mmCIF file of C-alpha atoms and ligand atoms in Angstrom:
data_model
loop_
_atom_site.group_PDB
_atom_site.id
_atom_site.type_symbol
_atom_site.label_atom_id
_atom_site.label_comp_id
_atom_site.label_asym_id
_atom_site.label_seq_id
_atom_site.Cartn_x
_atom_site.Cartn_y
_atom_site.Cartn_z
ATOM 1 C CA MET A 1 -31.085 14.981 4.381
ATOM 2 C CA THR A 2 -29.901 12.781 1.518
ATOM 3 C CA TYR A 3 -26.400 11.382 1.893
ATOM 4 C CA SER A 4 -24.479 9.701 -0.884
ATOM 5 C CA LEU A 5 -21.164 8.344 -2.088
ATOM 6 C CA THR A 6 -19.791 7.891 -5.571
ATOM 7 C CA LEU A 7 -16.419 6.471 -6.585
ATOM 8 C CA HIS A 8 -14.299 5.465 -9.562
ATOM 9 C CA GLY A 9 -11.510 3.028 -10.275
ATOM 10 C CA GLY A 10 -10.255 4.679 -13.449
ATOM 11 C CA ALA A 11 -11.460 5.287 -17.011
ATOM 12 C CA GLY A 12 -10.156 4.315 -20.434
ATOM 13 C CA THR A 13 -10.534 1.710 -23.153
ATOM 14 C CA ILE A 14 -12.431 -0.764 -21.017
ATOM 15 C CA LEU A 15 -14.227 -3.182 -23.334
ATOM 16 C CA LYS A 16 -16.415 -6.077 -22.405
ATOM 17 C CA SER A 17 -14.846 -8.005 -25.288
ATOM 18 C CA SER A 18 -11.400 -7.887 -23.630
ATOM 19 C CA MET A 19 -12.683 -8.926 -20.214
ATOM 20 C CA THR A 20 -13.084 -12.414 -18.794
ATOM 21 C CA PRO A 21 -16.037 -13.087 -16.485
ATOM 22 C CA GLU A 22 -13.597 -13.736 -13.602
ATOM 23 C CA LEU A 23 -11.784 -10.454 -14.139
ATOM 24 C CA GLU A 24 -15.020 -8.505 -14.412
ATOM 25 C CA ALA A 25 -16.263 -10.117 -11.207
ATOM 26 C CA SER A 26 -13.094 -9.172 -9.350
ATOM 27 C CA TYR A 27 -13.353 -5.529 -10.460
ATOM 28 C CA ARG A 28 -16.972 -5.441 -9.413
ATOM 29 C CA LEU A 29 -16.063 -6.910 -6.046
ATOM 30 C CA GLY A 30 -13.321 -4.273 -5.596
ATOM 31 C CA LEU A 31 -15.778 -1.493 -6.367
ATOM 32 C CA GLU A 32 -18.387 -3.017 -4.098
ATOM 33 C CA GLU A 33 -15.950 -3.368 -1.183
ATOM 34 C CA ALA A 34 -14.882 0.256 -1.529
ATOM 35 C CA LEU A 35 -18.491 1.425 -1.837
ATOM 36 C CA ASP A 36 -19.430 -0.505 1.309
ATOM 37 C CA ALA A 37 -16.375 0.811 3.206
ATOM 38 C CA GLY A 38 -17.263 4.420 2.404
ATOM 39 C CA TYR A 39 -21.027 4.162 2.648
ATOM 40 C CA ARG A 40 -20.820 2.471 6.052
ATOM 41 C CA VAL A 41 -19.163 5.649 7.360
ATOM 42 C CA LEU A 42 -22.061 7.754 6.092
ATOM 43 C CA THR A 43 -24.743 5.399 7.429
ATOM 44 C CA GLY A 44 -23.083 5.601 10.841
ATOM 45 C CA GLY A 45 -23.413 9.383 10.787
ATOM 46 C CA GLY A 46 -19.742 9.893 9.859
ATOM 47 C CA THR A 47 -18.361 12.724 7.754
ATOM 48 C CA ALA A 48 -18.035 12.900 3.995
ATOM 49 C CA LEU A 49 -14.288 13.325 4.562
ATOM 50 C CA ASP A 50 -14.005 10.044 6.433
ATOM 51 C CA ALA A 51 -16.177 8.314 3.833
ATOM 52 C CA VAL A 52 -14.000 9.311 0.875
ATOM 53 C CA LEU A 53 -10.910 8.390 2.851
ATOM 54 C CA ALA A 54 -12.263 4.912 3.634
ATOM 55 C CA ALA A 55 -13.420 4.267 0.055
ATOM 56 C CA THR A 56 -10.158 5.478 -1.498
ATOM 57 C CA CYS A 57 -7.995 3.474 0.945
ATOM 58 C CA SER A 58 -9.971 0.349 0.047
ATOM 59 C CA LEU A 59 -9.262 0.908 -3.667
ATOM 60 C CA GLU A 60 -5.583 1.654 -2.963
ATOM 61 C CA ASP A 61 -5.285 -1.653 -1.125
ATOM 62 C CA ASN A 62 -6.693 -3.536 -4.109
ATOM 63 C CA ILE A 63 -3.943 -4.615 -6.504
ATOM 64 C CA ARG A 64 -6.306 -4.440 -9.502
ATOM 65 C CA PHE A 65 -6.384 -0.646 -9.365
ATOM 66 C CA ASN A 66 -3.597 1.751 -10.260
ATOM 67 C CA ALA A 67 -3.163 3.426 -6.881
ATOM 68 C CA GLY A 68 -1.228 2.396 -3.785
ATOM 69 C CA ARG A 69 -0.639 -1.326 -4.221
ATOM 70 C CA GLY A 70 -0.544 -2.173 -7.940
ATOM 71 C CA SER A 71 0.589 1.279 -9.095
ATOM 72 C CA VAL A 72 2.045 1.613 -12.600
ATOM 73 C CA PHE A 73 5.759 1.941 -13.360
ATOM 74 C CA ALA A 74 7.537 5.140 -14.380
ATOM 75 C CA LYS A 75 10.167 5.207 -17.135
ATOM 76 C CA ASP A 76 12.966 4.413 -14.671
ATOM 77 C CA GLY A 77 11.043 1.461 -13.247
ATOM 78 C CA SER A 78 10.053 3.270 -10.053
ATOM 79 C CA GLN A 79 6.521 3.545 -8.691
ATOM 80 C CA GLU A 80 5.691 7.113 -7.730
ATOM 81 C CA MET A 81 2.247 7.927 -6.466
ATOM 82 C CA ASP A 82 0.081 11.064 -6.271
ATOM 83 C CA ALA A 83 -2.981 11.661 -4.069
ATOM 84 C CA SER A 84 -5.153 14.455 -2.750
ATOM 85 C CA ILE A 85 -8.170 15.113 -0.568
ATOM 86 C CA MET A 86 -10.413 18.133 0.004
ATOM 87 C CA GLU A 87 -13.284 18.992 2.333
ATOM 88 C CA GLY A 88 -16.035 21.304 1.145
ATOM 89 C CA LYS A 89 -17.090 23.071 4.373
ATOM 90 C CA SER A 90 -13.682 24.318 5.512
ATOM 91 C CA MET A 91 -12.204 24.052 1.979
ATOM 92 C CA MET A 92 -9.165 22.496 3.597
ATOM 93 C CA ALA A 93 -7.061 20.335 1.307
ATOM 94 C CA GLY A 94 -4.049 18.055 1.417
ATOM 95 C CA ALA A 95 -1.978 16.550 -1.366
ATOM 96 C CA VAL A 96 1.178 14.514 -1.984
ATOM 97 C CA SER A 97 3.072 13.962 -5.231
ATOM 98 C CA ALA A 98 5.746 11.526 -6.360
ATOM 99 C CA VAL A 99 5.774 9.624 -3.072
ATOM 100 C CA LYS A 100 7.223 6.131 -2.788
ATOM 101 C CA ASN A 101 6.514 3.154 -0.575
ATOM 102 C CA ILE A 102 3.555 4.813 1.167
ATOM 103 C CA ARG A 103 0.909 2.157 1.739
ATOM 104 C CA ASN A 104 -1.989 4.617 1.459
ATOM 105 C CA PRO A 105 -1.000 7.854 -0.261
ATOM 106 C CA VAL A 106 -4.475 9.333 0.358
ATOM 107 C CA GLU A 107 -3.965 8.838 4.107
ATOM 108 C CA LEU A 108 -0.724 10.808 3.808
ATOM 109 C CA ALA A 109 -2.534 13.579 1.890
ATOM 110 C CA TYR A 110 -5.099 13.636 4.703
ATOM 111 C CA GLN A 111 -2.361 13.956 7.330
ATOM 112 C CA VAL A 112 -0.750 16.805 5.360
ATOM 113 C CA MET A 113 -4.117 18.570 5.502
ATOM 114 C CA MET A 114 -4.651 17.886 9.207
ATOM 115 C CA LYS A 115 -1.150 18.165 10.667
ATOM 116 C CA SER A 116 0.797 20.586 8.501
ATOM 117 C CA PRO A 117 0.230 24.229 7.576
ATOM 118 C CA HIS A 118 0.673 23.214 3.906
ATOM 119 C CA VAL A 119 -1.512 21.851 1.147
ATOM 120 C CA MET A 120 1.025 19.859 -0.883
ATOM 121 C CA LEU A 121 4.196 17.968 -0.107
ATOM 122 C CA ILE A 122 6.256 16.211 -2.755
ATOM 123 C CA GLY A 123 8.902 13.481 -3.073
ATOM 124 C CA LYS A 124 11.388 13.168 -0.240
ATOM 125 C CA GLY A 125 9.791 15.902 1.857
ATOM 126 C CA ALA A 126 6.463 14.074 1.745
ATOM 127 C CA ASN A 127 8.145 10.772 2.622
ATOM 128 C CA ASP A 128 9.999 12.437 5.533
ATOM 129 C CA PHE A 129 6.677 13.871 6.763
ATOM 130 C CA ALA A 130 5.167 10.388 6.555
ATOM 131 C CA ALA A 131 7.959 8.948 8.711
ATOM 132 C CA LEU A 132 7.470 11.695 11.259
ATOM 133 C CA HIS A 133 3.774 10.973 11.558
ATOM 134 C CA GLY A 134 3.965 7.189 11.599
ATOM 135 C CA ILE A 135 2.297 6.661 8.215
ATOM 136 C CA PRO A 136 2.598 2.944 7.245
ATOM 137 C CA LEU A 137 5.251 2.158 4.648
ATOM 138 C CA GLU A 138 5.638 -0.997 2.512
ATOM 139 C CA HIS A 139 8.546 -2.571 0.648
ATOM 140 C CA ASP A 140 8.766 -2.354 -3.140
ATOM 141 C CA GLU A 141 7.434 -5.921 -3.470
ATOM 142 C CA TYR A 142 4.130 -4.879 -1.926
ATOM 143 C CA PHE A 143 3.471 -2.449 -4.797
ATOM 144 C CA PHE A 144 4.686 -4.781 -7.560
ATOM 145 C CA SER A 145 2.210 -6.325 -9.941
ATOM 146 C CA GLN A 146 3.401 -8.515 -12.810
ATOM 147 C CA PHE A 147 0.748 -7.133 -15.103
ATOM 148 C CA ARG A 148 1.819 -3.501 -14.745
ATOM 149 C CA TYR A 149 5.464 -4.497 -14.975
ATOM 150 C CA ASP A 150 4.717 -6.181 -18.310
ATOM 151 C CA GLN A 151 2.773 -3.107 -19.459
ATOM 152 C CA TRP A 152 5.753 -0.909 -18.657
ATOM 153 C CA LYS A 153 8.254 -3.306 -20.300
ATOM 154 C CA GLN A 154 6.260 -3.019 -23.505
ATOM 155 C CA MET A 155 6.715 0.741 -23.501
ATOM 156 C CA GLN A 156 9.985 1.245 -21.675
ATOM 157 C CA ASN A 157 12.075 1.899 -24.799
ATOM 158 C CA SER A 158 9.670 4.430 -26.256
ATOM 159 C CA ASP A 159 8.821 7.944 -25.290
ATOM 160 C CA ASP A 160 5.160 6.954 -25.083
ATOM 161 C CA VAL A 161 3.134 7.498 -21.949
ATOM 162 C CA ALA A 162 -0.185 5.725 -21.468
ATOM 163 C CA LEU A 163 -3.230 5.548 -19.317
ATOM 164 C CA ASP A 164 -2.794 2.101 -17.806
ATOM 165 C CA HIS A 165 -6.271 1.276 -19.082
ATOM 166 C CA ASN A 166 -5.101 1.797 -22.634
ATOM 167 C CA VAL A 167 -2.009 -0.377 -22.769
ATOM 168 C CA ALA A 168 -3.215 -3.361 -24.795
ATOM 169 C CA LEU A 169 -2.549 -6.522 -22.853
ATOM 170 C CA THR A 170 -4.849 -9.439 -22.475
ATOM 171 C CA GLU A 171 -5.386 -9.039 -18.785
ATOM 172 C CA GLN A 172 -6.379 -5.469 -18.024
ATOM 173 C CA LYS A 173 -5.813 -3.958 -14.625
ATOM 174 C CA LYS A 174 -6.815 -0.377 -14.121
ATOM 175 C CA GLY A 175 -6.800 2.548 -12.910
ATOM 176 C CA THR A 176 -6.626 5.702 -10.815
ATOM 177 C CA VAL A 177 -9.126 5.747 -7.966
ATOM 178 C CA GLY A 178 -11.213 8.318 -6.176
ATOM 179 C CA ALA A 179 -14.444 9.147 -4.384
ATOM 180 C CA ALA A 180 -16.831 12.005 -3.640
ATOM 181 C CA ALA A 181 -19.372 12.021 -0.829
ATOM 182 C CA CYS A 182 -22.113 14.086 0.799
ATOM 183 C CA ASP A 183 -22.831 13.347 4.459
ATOM 184 C CA VAL A 184 -25.998 13.657 6.520
ATOM 185 C CA HIS A 185 -25.038 17.223 7.468
ATOM 186 C CA GLY A 186 -24.774 18.314 3.839
ATOM 187 C CA ASN A 187 -20.996 18.565 3.924
ATOM 188 C CA ILE A 188 -19.118 17.219 0.907
ATOM 189 C CA ALA A 189 -15.588 15.955 0.228
ATOM 190 C CA ALA A 190 -13.520 14.333 -2.515
ATOM 191 C CA ALA A 191 -10.313 12.311 -2.737
ATOM 192 C CA THR A 192 -8.188 10.921 -5.585
ATOM 193 C CA SER A 193 -5.167 8.595 -5.684
ATOM 194 C CA THR A 194 -3.009 7.202 -8.483
ATOM 195 C CA GLY A 195 0.210 5.609 -9.662
ATOM 196 C CA GLY A 196 -0.090 7.960 -12.659
ATOM 197 C CA MET A 197 0.547 6.944 -16.239
ATOM 198 C CA THR A 198 2.637 3.995 -17.425
ATOM 199 C CA ASN A 199 6.164 4.939 -18.520
ATOM 200 C CA LYS A 200 5.810 8.503 -17.219
ATOM 201 C CA GLN A 201 8.952 10.535 -16.613
ATOM 202 C CA TRP A 202 9.944 10.094 -12.961
ATOM 203 C CA GLY A 203 9.015 13.304 -11.148
ATOM 204 C CA ARG A 204 6.000 13.756 -13.395
ATOM 205 C CA VAL A 205 2.932 14.975 -11.521
ATOM 206 C CA GLY A 206 -0.538 14.335 -12.914
ATOM 207 C CA ASP A 207 -3.879 15.904 -12.090
ATOM 208 C CA SER A 208 -4.706 13.517 -9.232
ATOM 209 C CA SER A 209 -2.767 15.479 -6.645
ATOM 210 C CA ILE A 210 -3.579 18.913 -8.049
ATOM 211 C CA ILE A 211 -6.383 20.636 -6.173
ATOM 212 C CA GLY A 212 -8.745 22.084 -8.780
ATOM 213 C CA ALA A 213 -7.595 19.729 -11.538
ATOM 214 C CA GLY A 214 -8.161 16.159 -10.285
ATOM 215 C CA THR A 215 -9.839 16.885 -6.965
ATOM 216 C CA TYR A 216 -12.023 19.695 -5.659
ATOM 217 C CA ALA A 217 -14.673 20.258 -2.963
ATOM 218 C CA ASN A 218 -16.743 23.283 -2.024
ATOM 219 C CA ASN A 219 -20.005 23.006 -0.106
ATOM 220 C CA LYS A 220 -21.466 25.811 -2.266
ATOM 221 C CA THR A 221 -21.130 23.725 -5.405
ATOM 222 C CA CYS A 222 -19.697 20.223 -5.664
ATOM 223 C CA ALA A 223 -17.056 17.657 -4.733
ATOM 224 C CA ILE A 224 -15.287 16.066 -7.709
ATOM 225 C CA SER A 225 -12.713 13.306 -8.292
ATOM 226 C CA CYS A 226 -11.281 12.854 -11.804
ATOM 227 C CA THR A 227 -9.532 10.141 -13.763
ATOM 228 C CA GLY A 228 -7.990 10.292 -17.199
ATOM 229 C CA HIS A 229 -5.097 11.817 -19.135
ATOM 230 C CA GLY A 230 -3.768 14.044 -16.356
ATOM 231 C CA GLU A 231 -2.022 16.684 -18.487
ATOM 232 C CA MET A 232 -5.350 17.602 -20.123
ATOM 233 C CA PHE A 233 -7.220 17.649 -16.818
ATOM 234 C CA ILE A 234 -4.594 20.050 -15.452
ATOM 235 C CA ARG A 235 -4.914 22.318 -18.492
ATOM 236 C CA ALA A 236 -8.664 22.262 -18.241
ATOM 237 C CA VAL A 237 -8.604 22.795 -14.453
ATOM 238 C CA ALA A 238 -11.323 20.185 -14.767
ATOM 239 C CA ALA A 239 -12.652 19.671 -11.242
ATOM 240 C CA TYR A 240 -12.728 23.400 -10.472
ATOM 241 C CA ASP A 241 -14.361 24.171 -13.790
ATOM 242 C CA VAL A 242 -17.372 22.036 -12.798
ATOM 243 C CA SER A 243 -17.623 24.089 -9.604
ATOM 244 C CA CYS A 244 -17.346 27.352 -11.594
ATOM 245 C CA LEU A 245 -20.127 26.370 -13.982
ATOM 246 C CA MET A 246 -22.365 25.581 -11.018
ATOM 247 C CA GLU A 247 -21.434 28.719 -9.075
ATOM 248 C CA TYR A 248 -21.398 31.301 -11.851
ATOM 249 C CA LYS A 249 -23.900 29.850 -14.294
ATOM 250 C CA GLY A 250 -26.211 28.093 -11.900
ATOM 251 C CA TYR A 251 -25.882 24.743 -13.713
ATOM 252 C CA SER A 252 -26.781 21.474 -12.061
ATOM 253 C CA LEU A 253 -24.006 19.053 -11.087
ATOM 254 C CA GLN A 254 -24.923 16.748 -13.978
ATOM 255 C CA LYS A 255 -24.960 19.515 -16.565
ATOM 256 C CA ALA A 256 -21.723 21.117 -15.380
ATOM 257 C CA MET A 257 -19.906 17.758 -15.382
ATOM 258 C CA ASP A 258 -21.283 16.899 -18.796
ATOM 259 C CA ILE A 259 -19.974 20.148 -20.304
ATOM 260 C CA VAL A 260 -16.508 19.718 -18.793
ATOM 261 C CA VAL A 261 -16.131 16.021 -19.711
ATOM 262 C CA ASN A 262 -17.910 15.864 -23.051
ATOM 263 C CA GLU A 263 -17.170 19.332 -24.437
ATOM 264 C CA LYS A 264 -14.226 21.015 -22.832
ATOM 265 C CA LEU A 265 -12.038 17.944 -22.250
ATOM 266 C CA MET A 266 -13.041 16.370 -25.548
ATOM 267 C CA ALA A 267 -11.963 19.542 -27.362
ATOM 268 C CA ILE A 268 -8.377 19.027 -26.160
ATOM 269 C CA ASP A 269 -8.389 15.194 -26.466
ATOM 270 C CA GLY A 270 -8.699 14.845 -22.719
ATOM 271 C CA GLU A 271 -9.780 11.245 -22.355
ATOM 272 C CA GLY A 272 -11.326 10.229 -19.043
ATOM 273 C CA GLY A 273 -14.115 11.003 -16.641
ATOM 274 C CA MET A 274 -15.127 12.071 -13.169
ATOM 275 C CA VAL A 275 -17.489 11.348 -10.317
ATOM 276 C CA GLY A 276 -19.158 14.061 -8.258
ATOM 277 C CA VAL A 277 -21.708 14.997 -5.620
ATOM 278 C CA ASP A 278 -23.398 18.227 -4.621
ATOM 279 C CA ALA A 279 -24.456 19.326 -1.144
ATOM 280 C CA MET A 280 -27.998 18.057 -1.697
ATOM 281 C CA GLY A 281 -26.603 14.546 -2.113
ATOM 282 C CA ASN A 282 -27.105 14.386 -5.899
ATOM 283 C CA THR A 283 -24.440 12.286 -7.635
ATOM 284 C CA ALA A 284 -23.111 11.994 -11.179
ATOM 285 C CA MET A 285 -20.571 9.718 -12.921
ATOM 286 C CA ILE A 286 -19.589 10.966 -16.402
ATOM 287 C CA PHE A 287 -16.864 9.832 -18.819
ATOM 288 C CA ASN A 288 -15.921 10.232 -22.471
ATOM 289 C CA SER A 289 -13.918 6.994 -22.749
ATOM 290 C CA GLU A 290 -15.098 3.456 -23.522
ATOM 291 C CA GLY A 291 -15.620 2.726 -19.866
ATOM 292 C CA MET A 292 -15.076 3.844 -16.303
ATOM 293 C CA TYR A 293 -15.041 1.601 -13.233
ATOM 294 C CA ARG A 294 -17.637 3.314 -11.101
ATOM 295 C CA ALA A 295 -20.130 2.922 -8.270
ATOM 296 C CA MET A 296 -22.585 4.991 -6.280
ATOM 297 C CA GLN A 297 -25.012 4.647 -3.404
ATOM 298 C CA SER A 298 -27.469 7.139 -1.958
ATOM 299 C CA SER A 299 -29.767 7.203 1.079
ATOM 300 C CA ASN A 300 -32.655 7.692 -1.369
ATOM 301 C CA GLY A 301 -32.236 3.996 -2.208
ATOM 302 C CA GLU A 302 -30.137 4.141 -5.363
ATOM 303 C CA ARG A 303 -27.145 1.852 -5.749
ATOM 304 C CA GLU A 304 -25.171 1.196 -8.925
ATOM 305 C CA ILE A 305 -21.962 -0.574 -9.836
ATOM 306 C CA ALA A 306 -20.949 -0.294 -13.477
ATOM 307 C CA ILE A 307 -17.993 -0.569 -15.851
ATOM 308 C CA TYR A 308 -18.928 -0.034 -19.482
ATOM 309 C CA LYS A 309 -20.680 2.727 -21.382
HETATM 310 N N1 LIG B 401 -5.185 11.026 -14.032
HETATM 311 C C1 LIG B 401 -4.105 10.141 -13.768
HETATM 312 C C2 LIG B 401 -2.798 10.820 -14.103
HETATM 313 O O1 LIG B 401 -2.714 11.478 -15.101
HETATM 314 C C3 LIG B 401 -4.189 8.843 -14.551
HETATM 315 C C4 LIG B 401 -5.524 8.142 -14.549
HETATM 316 O O2 LIG B 401 -6.530 8.689 -14.159
HETATM 317 O O3 LIG B 401 -5.539 6.954 -14.956
HETATM 318 O O4 LIG B 401 -1.860 10.604 -13.402
#
């Protein structure tokens, strides 16, 4: 049985010309660390769910990526985070939106799935649930990154909202993170986590915590994690649409993802991409932007870490 893991660290205007060798190396290292953290779980016979959790937590802990530590700033200067996780066998899911000071929002989403009768908790309710279940918190300083603060300051007095990848600053730090995995038992899972979009309205919820939009998993079809302009991914019900094309039209993972990313999302200016797996362990990483931080590894010997088109 082929097992595999694929992950992303955000998509957007990621150009080699605006990258220094040091910066590129540090992104690659971040992707590699997350890939190793998740893939190790699969090699040890662990579940796809635990693999996506491990990979996503690793990316959340890395200040370079816009999730957990290093999240972008909302219009009021706060850092609100969204995350979700879904398992394809039971089709259980957990999600949190607009949470603050949670070290690993994806861990909180996982606990919502495991320890509550609900799928999604938001804001204060989610933070109260975290306190009840001993989820680690951090002070504001932990989440602060000068780069994202400067990005936000550039935009603060406008009504603009931006993918953090697309705010033009010399040093680029990006973006939403997520993973999809297939384990040795043929079970699949996906997880996504983000600080959202720079200068967003506080209380704004993107696709990353919406099951069916930014994250979806169903053993019959696929497990998907998305990144990009969240409003469009919500309107396109992007992750679920990949599953629908596979289930109702019999398309392969690759073909279904290609149609959603390069046709359906493009038609509504939905910039971004997604990573996915199916229950046979096939993987795909597809984006319509200049680049997407991405990585994959499979028990059939494939391993790839890439950034640009
Ligand atoms: N999809 C995320 C959101 O809209 C942003 C991103 O992927 O960079 O919140």
